[in-house]
XYZ file of C-alpha atoms in Angstrom:
728
model
C 243.479 28.389 -3.125
C 242.565 31.871 -4.224
C 241.960 34.434 -1.585
C 238.344 35.450 -1.052
C 236.889 38.277 -3.081
C 236.421 40.325 0.100
C 240.133 41.193 -0.100
C 239.054 43.633 -2.836
C 236.380 46.324 -2.795
C 234.794 45.349 -6.121
C 234.670 42.292 -8.345
C 234.384 43.124 -12.046
C 233.095 40.333 -14.291
C 233.806 40.616 -18.026
C 232.230 38.272 -20.553
C 234.448 38.619 -23.630
C 232.249 37.026 -26.276
C 232.609 36.161 -29.936
C 229.893 38.564 -31.077
C 228.999 40.592 -27.963
C 230.740 41.395 -24.686
C 229.235 42.385 -21.351
C 230.157 43.502 -17.859
C 228.762 43.218 -14.358
C 230.332 44.321 -11.085
C 229.600 43.818 -7.409
C 230.586 45.362 -4.100
C 232.315 42.720 -2.005
C 231.550 44.247 1.386
C 227.879 43.286 1.065
C 226.971 39.789 2.227
C 224.157 39.592 -0.324
C 225.397 38.240 -3.651
C 222.473 39.982 -5.351
C 224.232 43.310 -4.834
C 225.588 43.568 -8.386
C 225.246 46.089 -11.183
C 224.940 45.258 -14.879
C 226.403 47.721 -17.354
C 223.572 47.991 -19.865
C 224.362 51.306 -21.556
C 227.248 51.378 -24.021
C 228.700 54.055 -26.331
C 226.728 54.606 -29.562
C 224.422 51.727 -28.595
C 222.292 50.574 -31.536
C 220.254 47.799 -29.881
C 219.003 49.534 -26.736
C 217.153 46.461 -25.450
C 220.322 44.307 -25.481
C 222.680 44.855 -22.510
C 225.928 44.069 -24.328
C 228.218 45.754 -26.841
C 229.531 44.236 -30.099
C 232.937 42.563 -29.943
C 234.276 44.454 -32.963
C 237.141 46.882 -33.549
C 238.099 49.319 -36.285
C 241.792 49.877 -37.054
C 243.214 52.792 -38.987
C 244.283 51.902 -42.498
C 247.873 50.635 -42.768
C 248.457 50.945 -39.004
C 248.142 48.892 -35.852
C 246.252 51.666 -34.073
C 242.693 50.977 -32.950
C 240.316 53.715 -34.061
C 237.051 52.674 -32.407
C 235.329 49.686 -30.826
C 231.844 48.304 -30.197
C 228.854 50.043 -31.756
C 230.988 53.031 -32.752
C 233.196 50.770 -34.880
C 230.118 49.108 -36.360
C 228.605 52.482 -37.325
C 231.826 53.803 -38.849
C 232.274 50.638 -40.886
C 228.964 51.390 -42.643
C 230.371 54.531 -44.266
C 230.806 54.387 -48.059
C 234.353 53.780 -49.322
C 235.556 52.928 -45.830
C 239.275 52.046 -46.016
C 239.925 51.151 -42.379
C 240.146 47.543 -41.165
C 236.964 46.257 -39.515
C 237.657 43.241 -37.274
C 235.019 40.956 -35.801
C 234.812 37.465 -34.276
C 238.521 37.706 -33.382
C 237.933 35.605 -30.272
C 237.817 32.627 -32.632
C 241.545 33.070 -33.348
C 242.120 31.410 -29.966
C 240.217 28.284 -31.026
C 242.655 26.050 -32.897
C 240.129 24.620 -35.346
C 238.340 27.901 -36.089
C 241.635 29.748 -36.527
C 242.464 27.531 -39.503
C 239.633 29.064 -41.532
C 239.964 32.642 -40.266
C 241.297 35.409 -42.500
C 244.799 36.507 -41.400
C 244.823 39.686 -39.339
C 245.939 42.819 -41.236
C 249.116 44.869 -40.806
C 250.918 42.245 -38.749
C 248.410 42.396 -35.913
C 248.378 39.415 -33.547
C 245.435 37.909 -31.650
C 247.049 39.020 -28.383
C 247.248 42.638 -29.545
C 243.741 42.725 -31.028
C 242.189 41.252 -27.879
C 244.289 43.525 -25.656
C 243.245 46.612 -27.647
C 239.577 45.703 -27.316
C 239.849 44.907 -23.601
C 241.716 48.168 -23.000
C 238.921 50.107 -24.706
C 236.028 48.386 -22.959
C 237.864 48.523 -19.629
C 238.290 52.288 -19.868
C 234.532 52.645 -20.336
C 233.824 50.228 -17.463
C 236.004 52.272 -15.093
C 234.360 55.484 -16.281
C 230.919 54.001 -15.581
C 231.883 52.661 -12.149
C 233.398 56.005 -11.158
C 230.007 57.652 -11.581
C 228.863 55.721 -8.506
C 230.298 54.709 -5.152
C 233.270 53.000 -6.827
C 234.842 56.443 -7.208
C 235.838 56.119 -3.554
C 238.215 53.263 -4.377
C 241.418 53.003 -6.373
C 241.457 50.670 -9.353
C 243.931 48.370 -7.600
C 241.034 47.481 -5.290
C 239.158 45.895 -8.202
C 239.342 42.160 -8.736
C 238.654 40.929 -12.276
C 237.017 37.692 -13.349
C 237.059 36.940 -17.081
C 235.046 34.164 -18.689
C 236.500 31.701 -21.221
C 235.006 28.783 -23.191
C 235.186 25.408 -21.462
C 236.980 23.905 -24.460
C 239.767 26.461 -24.661
C 243.284 25.096 -24.520
C 245.771 26.064 -21.838
C 247.562 28.160 -24.462
C 244.384 30.104 -25.244
C 243.815 30.826 -21.555
C 247.422 31.973 -21.210
C 246.927 34.305 -24.191
C 243.795 35.711 -22.533
C 245.693 36.423 -19.322
C 248.536 38.056 -21.249
C 246.104 40.199 -23.250
C 244.441 41.296 -20.003
C 247.797 42.370 -18.608
C 248.689 44.260 -21.779
C 245.256 45.908 -21.678
C 245.989 47.281 -18.208
C 243.305 45.421 -16.269
C 246.026 44.292 -13.889
C 249.761 44.788 -13.590
C 252.175 41.986 -14.364
C 253.424 41.882 -10.787
C 249.971 41.947 -9.178
C 248.899 38.967 -7.051
C 247.754 36.200 -9.367
C 244.308 36.004 -7.767
C 243.551 39.617 -8.728
C 242.754 38.299 -12.217
C 240.844 35.016 -12.291
C 239.451 33.054 -15.204
C 236.293 30.962 -15.082
C 234.740 28.780 -17.755
C 231.552 30.191 -19.235
C 229.303 27.226 -18.332
C 230.702 27.179 -14.798
C 229.875 30.858 -14.335
C 226.398 30.243 -15.747
C 225.943 27.300 -13.352
C 226.630 29.512 -10.347
C 224.036 31.984 -11.587
C 221.404 29.330 -12.361
C 221.887 27.478 -9.093
C 221.261 30.711 -7.239
C 218.386 32.168 -9.271
C 216.313 29.096 -10.112
C 214.903 28.433 -6.651
C 211.483 27.721 -8.160
C 212.756 24.322 -9.298
C 213.600 23.408 -5.687
C 216.781 21.509 -6.578
C 218.557 20.092 -3.541
C 221.946 18.656 -2.630
C 222.783 15.575 -4.676
C 220.762 16.572 -7.745
C 222.430 17.254 -11.066
C 221.818 19.808 -13.782
C 223.402 20.611 -17.115
C 224.413 24.026 -18.383
C 224.082 24.574 -22.129
C 225.786 27.904 -22.759
C 224.960 28.758 -26.364
C 226.703 31.946 -27.417
C 227.712 33.617 -30.610
C 230.752 31.492 -31.407
C 230.801 28.509 -29.085
C 228.391 26.206 -27.284
C 229.749 24.826 -23.992
C 228.205 22.187 -21.750
C 229.013 20.760 -18.317
C 227.004 18.726 -15.793
C 227.189 19.874 -12.164
C 226.032 18.339 -8.904
C 224.709 20.457 -6.052
C 226.529 19.954 -2.761
C 225.635 20.874 0.795
C 225.928 24.460 1.917
C 229.411 25.855 2.319
C 230.491 25.976 5.937
C 229.301 29.228 7.461
C 227.423 30.187 4.290
C 223.865 30.123 3.022
C 225.073 29.196 -0.458
C 225.382 25.724 -1.959
C 228.624 24.739 -3.629
C 228.894 22.887 -6.937
C 231.157 20.217 -8.324
C 231.753 19.203 -11.920
C 230.813 15.623 -12.659
C 231.525 15.541 -16.403
C 234.392 16.819 -18.478
C 233.249 20.021 -20.132
C 232.616 19.704 -23.844
C 231.653 22.070 -26.597
C 232.104 23.089 -30.186
C 232.160 26.140 -32.407
C 228.478 25.928 -33.287
C 227.158 29.208 -31.935
C 224.755 31.589 -33.597
C 227.358 33.065 -35.976
C 227.195 29.769 -37.845
C 223.512 30.415 -38.496
C 224.693 33.643 -40.126
C 227.166 31.725 -42.284
C 224.474 29.292 -43.392
C 222.162 32.196 -44.193
C 224.880 33.904 -46.210
C 225.327 30.756 -48.281
C 221.555 30.502 -48.800
C 221.476 34.091 -50.098
C 224.421 33.438 -52.420
C 222.686 30.357 -53.789
C 219.541 32.414 -54.408
C 221.527 34.983 -56.405
C 223.814 32.509 -58.170
C 222.156 33.329 -61.516
C 222.805 37.037 -60.979
C 226.508 36.943 -60.184
C 228.666 38.093 -57.319
C 226.918 39.770 -54.388
C 228.785 42.873 -53.247
C 230.010 42.760 -49.616
C 228.015 45.854 -48.601
C 224.827 44.380 -50.048
C 225.466 41.053 -48.314
C 226.071 42.802 -44.985
C 222.773 44.648 -45.326
C 220.801 41.460 -45.976
C 222.573 39.532 -43.195
C 221.863 42.309 -40.705
C 218.187 42.030 -41.600
C 218.329 38.287 -40.869
C 220.240 38.794 -37.594
C 217.966 41.513 -36.228
C 214.525 40.432 -37.448
C 214.451 36.714 -38.303
C 216.989 34.890 -36.138
C 215.732 36.035 -32.687
C 212.074 35.241 -33.433
C 212.304 32.147 -35.617
C 209.643 29.551 -34.631
C 207.547 32.048 -32.682
C 205.061 31.767 -35.553
C 205.664 28.421 -37.282
C 204.881 28.187 -40.983
C 205.253 31.949 -41.387
C 207.254 33.120 -44.384
C 210.140 35.510 -43.773
C 211.315 38.375 -45.970
C 214.591 40.232 -46.487
C 214.639 43.480 -48.447
C 217.011 43.547 -51.418
C 219.286 46.601 -51.036
C 219.463 49.090 -53.865
C 223.261 48.714 -53.891
C 222.889 45.144 -55.171
C 221.608 46.420 -58.500
C 219.145 43.579 -58.987
C 217.092 44.388 -62.108
C 213.660 43.084 -61.063
C 211.435 43.899 -58.096
C 209.275 40.934 -59.054
C 210.991 37.646 -59.878
C 208.816 34.745 -58.610
C 211.198 32.128 -60.047
C 213.730 33.197 -57.419
C 211.314 34.020 -54.607
C 211.493 37.800 -55.051
C 208.344 39.829 -54.494
C 208.066 43.605 -54.273
C 211.824 44.015 -53.895
C 212.172 41.457 -51.100
C 213.348 37.837 -50.965
C 210.928 35.326 -49.505
C 212.099 32.345 -47.425
C 209.783 29.591 -46.249
C 209.899 28.272 -42.700
C 211.026 24.855 -43.966
C 213.813 26.391 -46.049
C 215.255 28.316 -43.116
C 214.786 25.378 -40.757
C 216.518 22.808 -42.954
C 219.296 24.912 -44.484
C 220.093 27.467 -41.784
C 219.044 26.245 -38.335
C 219.072 22.445 -38.294
C 222.735 21.927 -39.345
C 223.774 23.904 -36.268
C 221.032 22.603 -33.936
C 221.992 18.996 -34.678
C 225.514 19.639 -33.429
C 224.156 21.085 -30.191
C 221.807 18.140 -29.652
C 224.761 15.806 -30.144
C 226.765 17.675 -27.506
C 223.878 17.414 -25.030
C 223.498 13.696 -25.731
C 227.206 13.169 -25.059
C 226.974 14.960 -21.712
C 223.936 12.916 -20.656
C 225.752 9.713 -21.577
C 228.795 10.839 -19.555
C 226.544 11.281 -16.504
C 224.744 7.973 -17.014
C 225.572 6.746 -13.490
C 223.152 9.328 -12.113
C 220.264 11.105 -13.894
C 220.377 14.759 -14.878
C 217.326 16.573 -13.530
C 217.459 19.795 -15.535
C 219.023 21.536 -18.514
C 219.454 25.291 -18.240
C 219.801 27.191 -21.506
C 221.872 30.376 -21.229
C 223.695 32.755 -23.539
C 222.396 34.857 -26.397
C 221.711 31.833 -28.614
C 220.215 30.060 -25.591
C 217.337 32.550 -25.798
C 216.350 31.124 -29.209
C 212.785 29.826 -29.107
C 213.565 27.244 -31.766
C 216.672 25.922 -29.978
C 214.744 25.571 -26.711
C 211.919 23.776 -28.539
C 214.290 21.273 -30.132
C 216.056 20.530 -26.839
C 212.749 19.923 -25.027
C 211.421 17.838 -27.903
C 214.526 15.636 -27.879
C 215.353 15.167 -24.183
C 212.162 15.486 -22.126
C 211.134 13.290 -20.248
C 214.644 11.820 -19.899
C 215.412 15.192 -18.305
C 212.647 16.522 -16.054
C 212.675 20.049 -17.416
C 214.485 22.392 -19.806
C 214.429 26.030 -18.808
C 216.110 29.408 -19.057
C 216.957 31.518 -16.003
C 216.024 35.206 -15.780
C 218.128 37.291 -18.179
C 219.923 34.288 -19.715
C 222.133 36.566 -21.810
C 223.639 37.903 -18.535
C 223.973 34.530 -16.791
C 227.669 34.098 -17.572
C 228.869 37.546 -16.551
C 226.767 37.626 -13.363
C 228.082 34.189 -12.421
C 231.611 35.504 -12.945
C 230.950 38.124 -10.259
C 229.638 35.437 -7.866
C 232.775 33.393 -8.455
C 235.068 36.384 -7.968
C 233.421 37.033 -4.605
C 233.756 33.411 -3.500
C 236.036 31.122 -5.552
C 235.132 28.189 -3.287
C 231.632 27.959 -4.729
C 233.076 25.312 -7.093
C 234.835 22.516 -5.222
C 235.780 20.062 -7.973
C 236.595 20.095 -11.668
C 237.219 17.333 -14.193
C 240.545 17.392 -16.012
C 240.167 18.147 -19.720
C 243.538 16.643 -20.625
C 246.250 14.276 -19.435
C 249.105 16.271 -17.887
C 252.655 15.382 -16.934
C 256.357 16.188 -17.137
C 259.289 14.756 -19.032
C 261.257 12.246 -17.001
C 263.945 9.593 -17.142
C 262.567 6.119 -16.431
C 264.048 2.625 -16.420
C 264.635 1.555 -20.026
C 262.209 -1.083 -21.325
C 263.710 -2.793 -24.421
C 260.270 -4.037 -25.461
C 258.637 -0.604 -25.578
C 261.294 2.128 -25.586
C 263.247 3.174 -28.708
C 267.047 2.591 -28.600
C 267.583 6.232 -29.597
C 266.271 7.281 -26.163
C 268.490 4.902 -24.181
C 271.023 6.569 -21.869
C 273.381 5.419 -19.145
C 273.042 7.002 -15.714
C 275.558 5.818 -13.119
C 275.727 2.379 -14.700
C 271.965 1.921 -15.152
C 270.026 2.213 -18.395
C 267.226 4.768 -18.605
C 264.839 6.032 -21.243
C 264.951 9.795 -21.611
C 261.933 12.011 -22.361
C 259.354 9.623 -20.929
C 255.906 11.134 -20.337
C 255.473 11.024 -16.549
C 251.710 11.475 -16.016
C 250.482 13.539 -13.068
C 246.729 13.564 -13.797
C 244.693 11.697 -16.413
C 242.018 13.110 -18.664
C 238.562 12.735 -17.133
C 239.847 12.555 -13.553
C 237.849 14.516 -10.971
C 240.230 16.816 -9.106
C 239.364 18.893 -6.043
C 240.354 22.544 -6.147
C 242.595 22.036 -3.103
C 244.184 18.816 -4.380
C 247.728 19.004 -5.675
C 250.469 16.777 -7.013
C 253.736 17.243 -5.136
C 257.254 16.629 -6.455
C 260.572 17.308 -4.758
C 263.753 18.514 -6.438
C 267.096 20.080 -5.662
C 268.496 23.086 -7.464
C 271.985 24.559 -7.280
C 272.190 28.025 -5.768
C 271.772 30.658 -7.189
C 270.451 29.234 -10.438
C 266.946 29.852 -11.704
C 265.188 27.112 -13.619
C 262.089 26.437 -15.676
C 259.664 23.531 -15.896
C 257.645 22.523 -18.943
C 254.214 20.967 -18.540
C 253.058 18.574 -21.261
C 249.503 17.581 -22.182
C 247.851 14.836 -24.204
C 244.363 15.615 -25.468
C 243.206 12.412 -27.173
C 241.096 9.644 -25.663
C 243.382 6.760 -26.647
C 246.341 5.223 -24.778
C 248.774 7.771 -23.369
C 252.033 8.016 -25.376
C 255.224 6.905 -23.641
C 257.367 9.822 -24.843
C 256.895 13.586 -24.725
C 258.397 13.677 -28.230
C 255.234 12.049 -29.579
C 253.625 14.654 -31.896
C 250.325 14.285 -30.015
C 251.954 15.512 -26.800
C 252.240 19.295 -26.567
C 254.010 21.742 -24.290
C 251.092 23.646 -22.771
C 252.643 25.654 -19.967
C 255.986 26.913 -18.811
C 256.797 27.799 -15.238
C 259.884 29.997 -14.742
C 261.230 29.484 -11.232
C 263.491 32.317 -10.130
C 265.900 31.678 -7.292
C 265.439 34.152 -4.430
C 268.384 35.588 -2.536
C 269.501 33.499 0.444
C 272.358 35.427 2.117
C 273.524 32.407 4.116
C 274.089 30.217 1.031
C 277.247 29.987 -1.032
C 277.554 29.646 -4.759
C 277.014 25.979 -5.651
C 275.038 24.997 -2.545
C 272.103 22.631 -3.048
C 268.650 24.049 -2.267
C 265.691 21.671 -1.693
C 262.688 22.690 -3.765
C 259.118 21.373 -3.488
C 256.605 21.956 -6.282
C 252.837 21.666 -5.749
C 250.813 21.487 -8.981
C 247.078 22.265 -8.829
C 245.065 20.793 -11.693
C 241.599 21.467 -10.247
C 241.622 25.162 -11.143
C 240.630 26.891 -14.389
C 244.289 27.785 -14.937
C 246.955 25.313 -13.892
C 248.830 26.762 -10.939
C 252.029 25.778 -9.199
C 253.398 26.714 -5.812
C 257.145 26.521 -5.337
C 258.594 26.237 -1.852
C 262.292 26.942 -1.381
C 263.231 26.741 2.262
C 260.580 28.879 3.995
C 259.590 30.944 0.959
C 256.632 30.281 -1.328
C 256.168 31.502 -4.898
C 253.032 31.054 -6.998
C 252.754 30.860 -10.783
C 250.157 30.365 -13.455
C 251.062 29.020 -16.886
C 253.193 31.192 -19.141
C 253.771 30.742 -22.851
C 256.756 32.008 -24.814
C 254.791 34.825 -26.419
C 257.090 37.137 -28.325
C 255.665 40.173 -26.602
C 255.282 38.760 -23.114
C 257.661 38.795 -20.198
C 257.924 36.362 -17.285
C 256.437 37.458 -14.007
C 258.716 38.698 -11.288
C 258.538 36.365 -8.319
C 261.012 37.761 -5.846
C 264.482 39.183 -5.372
C 267.024 37.548 -7.643
C 270.780 37.299 -7.233
C 272.115 39.837 -9.725
C 275.735 38.762 -9.704
C 275.178 35.175 -10.825
C 273.352 34.374 -14.086
C 271.038 31.418 -14.452
C 272.398 28.232 -16.060
C 271.972 27.282 -19.673
C 271.150 23.806 -18.395
C 268.752 23.405 -15.541
C 270.290 22.016 -12.386
C 267.070 20.686 -10.902
C 267.082 16.934 -10.284
C 264.714 14.697 -8.362
C 265.336 13.851 -4.756
C 264.957 10.284 -3.501
C 262.884 8.172 -3.423
C 262.255 8.909 -7.099
C 264.456 6.689 -9.249
C 263.647 8.686 -12.400
C 265.227 12.120 -12.101
C 263.409 14.972 -13.797
C 265.546 17.660 -15.379
C 263.574 20.859 -15.919
C 263.811 22.668 -19.219
C 265.709 25.765 -20.226
C 266.346 26.920 -23.757
C 269.589 25.693 -25.341
C 271.994 28.359 -26.594
C 270.888 29.803 -29.915
C 273.729 32.014 -31.252
C 276.834 30.375 -32.765
C 279.172 31.894 -30.143
C 279.062 32.307 -26.414
C 281.143 33.841 -23.646
C 281.540 33.076 -19.983
C 283.570 34.021 -16.958
C 285.798 31.681 -15.022
C 283.619 29.951 -12.419
C 284.323 30.558 -8.787
C 283.748 28.659 -5.545
C 284.597 25.286 -7.125
C 286.784 22.939 -5.126
C 289.682 22.085 -7.506
C 290.526 18.889 -5.646
C 287.213 17.032 -5.732
C 285.592 15.484 -8.817
C 282.072 16.734 -9.517
C 279.333 15.372 -11.769
C 278.845 17.289 -14.983
C 276.176 17.255 -17.663
C 276.560 17.747 -21.377
C 273.797 18.857 -23.762
C 273.974 18.392 -27.515
C 271.233 20.130 -29.473
C 270.546 22.309 -32.458
C 270.924 25.894 -31.245
C 267.608 26.955 -32.756
C 265.730 23.987 -31.318
C 263.823 24.380 -28.061
C 264.662 21.297 -26.043
C 261.944 19.967 -23.758
C 263.419 18.575 -20.550
C 266.644 17.137 -21.989
C 267.850 13.918 -20.412
C 271.541 14.197 -19.626
C 273.997 11.487 -18.654
C 276.423 12.351 -15.829
C 280.160 12.306 -16.480
C 282.869 12.673 -13.848
C 284.933 15.812 -14.460
C 288.341 15.726 -12.755
C 289.344 19.250 -11.815
C 292.649 20.752 -10.892
C 293.799 24.310 -10.708
C 295.757 24.273 -13.963
C 294.100 22.001 -16.493
C 290.401 21.262 -16.099
C 289.331 18.540 -18.490
C 285.810 19.379 -19.586
C 285.140 16.240 -21.599
C 281.626 14.943 -21.034
C 279.113 12.479 -22.360
C 275.968 13.158 -24.331
C 272.708 11.300 -24.689
C 272.580 12.294 -28.378
C 275.650 11.048 -30.288
C 277.187 13.735 -32.542
C 278.703 13.088 -35.931
C 282.451 12.904 -36.554
C 284.034 16.108 -37.718
C 282.206 18.607 -35.533
C 284.821 21.122 -34.540
C 285.078 23.679 -31.770
C 287.545 26.444 -31.148
C 288.397 27.663 -27.657
C 290.091 31.014 -27.264
C 291.078 33.212 -24.364
C 293.059 36.388 -24.038
C 296.253 34.322 -24.115
C 295.388 30.994 -25.718
C 293.689 29.574 -28.794
C 292.796 25.911 -29.208
C 290.961 23.857 -31.776
C 289.747 20.317 -31.326
C 287.807 17.742 -33.297
C 288.970 14.949 -31.025
C 286.461 12.152 -30.521
C 286.191 10.582 -27.090
C 284.326 7.280 -26.630
C 281.376 7.220 -24.294
C 282.076 5.103 -21.247
C 280.629 2.643 -20.589
C 279.386 2.128 -24.150
C 275.760 1.136 -24.692
C 275.202 -2.504 -25.568
C 273.959 -1.762 -29.092
C 275.471 1.546 -30.200
C 278.836 3.256 -29.935
C 278.339 6.949 -29.134
C 280.988 9.596 -29.036
C 281.411 13.257 -28.313
C 284.032 15.848 -29.246
C 286.080 17.140 -26.356
C 284.714 20.498 -25.394
C 288.121 21.788 -24.348
C 291.718 20.662 -24.421
C 293.636 21.323 -21.207
C 294.143 25.041 -20.751
C 295.588 27.263 -18.056
C 293.070 29.753 -16.690
C 294.385 33.034 -15.426
C 292.359 35.065 -12.994
C 290.109 37.490 -14.871
C 290.487 35.792 -18.285
C 287.525 35.943 -20.637
C 286.946 32.771 -22.663
C 284.933 32.166 -25.797
C 283.668 29.079 -27.583
C 283.092 29.301 -31.329
C 280.735 26.648 -32.645
C 280.750 25.439 -36.241
C 277.559 27.170 -37.397
C 277.206 24.968 -40.487
C 276.870 21.903 -38.314
C 274.376 23.723 -36.063
C 275.490 21.810 -32.981
C 275.489 23.537 -29.598
C 277.421 22.456 -26.527
C 277.078 23.522 -22.937
C 278.268 22.221 -19.594
C 277.092 22.589 -16.036
C 280.614 23.406 -14.874
C 280.311 26.857 -16.393
C 276.994 27.840 -14.990
C 275.955 30.307 -17.660
C 276.947 31.084 -21.219
C 276.578 34.814 -21.711
C 275.472 35.855 -25.190
C 278.213 37.921 -26.852
């Protein structure tokens, strides 16, 4: 588990929102969790009463350089003939469905860079603000950060958020993992509500729902209150439903309003962007926050002069004295209800998921959660099934304050419900009735199915934060390896194969071999992996001998680098093929993933420390060089070795085509071979074959050898005998 927040002087909570972002920080040396400070004053603040700053950025024209952020960017974007790039709602690029309809970012910018630039800017101001107080007595490395993320975000989106935070300079790449924690927005809000809503006198065993309605997303989870933490006055919480949500936040009211305005002016022609922005701002600032406070009241939006509308009075189109008139019913039915109905459906789903035990309360938080009309519709629909619907004090700050509570004590949440089905790729006994013949391989005389989806935790399973799944492997010293984690997100039957298009690689764990001075090259090292699925980010602990290394998920982002986890052995490169295999009693060995060789030519040095008199198992991989192989299943082949003519013929699980040629060269020899060797023993239904990787060749000490692969065929070959192909 994460170390307690008291290991750091301050916990800094950052709520990176779709439309607004906020910050709160607390001093960890105080036992009172109420000792926190909201940052309520922001540069060039336009809405003084609102304690957050806009999540917007302005980039210089034709560059990737951020010019301003927050209210300053908003003000500069209002200038006439503005040529810079104004970016808003870029958090939605991390939501797979929303990203499909988003305008591509300009100048080759990526979501990681845009988010990192914004976080870097807001973080600089946060540090400046904190340094005006007692925090100036502490170095920044004594700050712990807790960032909030939507409950529905994918593992990839959370990994992007962590990477952006590192690039922004909140933490260093080699910092302890717990220095930057992520928490789901409704979970953070639950911690805040459970602490501040004492007037409802909720006790252990009772359940409440959080409806976190923000600018872009609405997230919901049901929690149950548990007994006080040992040695603490605070109750802990556990999730009892799988968090759900949708992109139906308040920005979608803005979109509906924009369409309503366009429909009103359809007879006039195209509405200029600047004119539309002016009218939408009027809706956002004056109508949206107060809708339903006075039912049946008509609402008005001034028509900007820049629109060029010819008439100040046009009753046929609801225009009076230069302003558009909208009835309560019109706004309700065309702007609010399409979004509200989605939220009511989400709440209904959560109540149904908790049907075994009643939900006593619904707490509305977030900026949109302050909406009088939304609160009215939730009460109207769900009371008395739910005893009460309420908002805590300062609901717009509930998420970021809860993030500070969590950063101070990560054990306040004891259980979470898995959002997806997770597992690894594995070899399992071949089932002719259910497994495809193309995945059948022979391993030591037995038939296996490669790339089976070996499930570790199922979607909807309640997992304690301290619970882990343990697997044991062996890895050959000094090779590093890498494990891919797969996920299935649907509610139907789990696919049998990781190659099913519905199964995705969601995390990658690079495992770097530490230096063990007492081991020789080629020695087998036991390795135990503990996977924790009850945390916001999936975490693994790797034990090799008496050393432990901890990882969170890492994606192959083009601009990211793997974390450093300990001293590596510089003289020996890592293998092209992973050498990790399962230890008994597992009958289905798991081979971890590494990328197959991509270039058409490779080089290597003569291996050392290999006994030339004893046969050793070898593994052969056949793959397209530009294809990323996920946990390839490899059939073992005995490789007889002698000092003069090692025969490197092997067997592949994927049969190649006849005619694939390879050329082997050294400083003294050149060989070419398209020889086809039969696989032995042959499968019962198919005859597979593989070109010999090398003809017999004499190796002289110090020789450099090269394999040239027919690039037109795009077939790559590698062998475990030579432990690393070095890119030429």
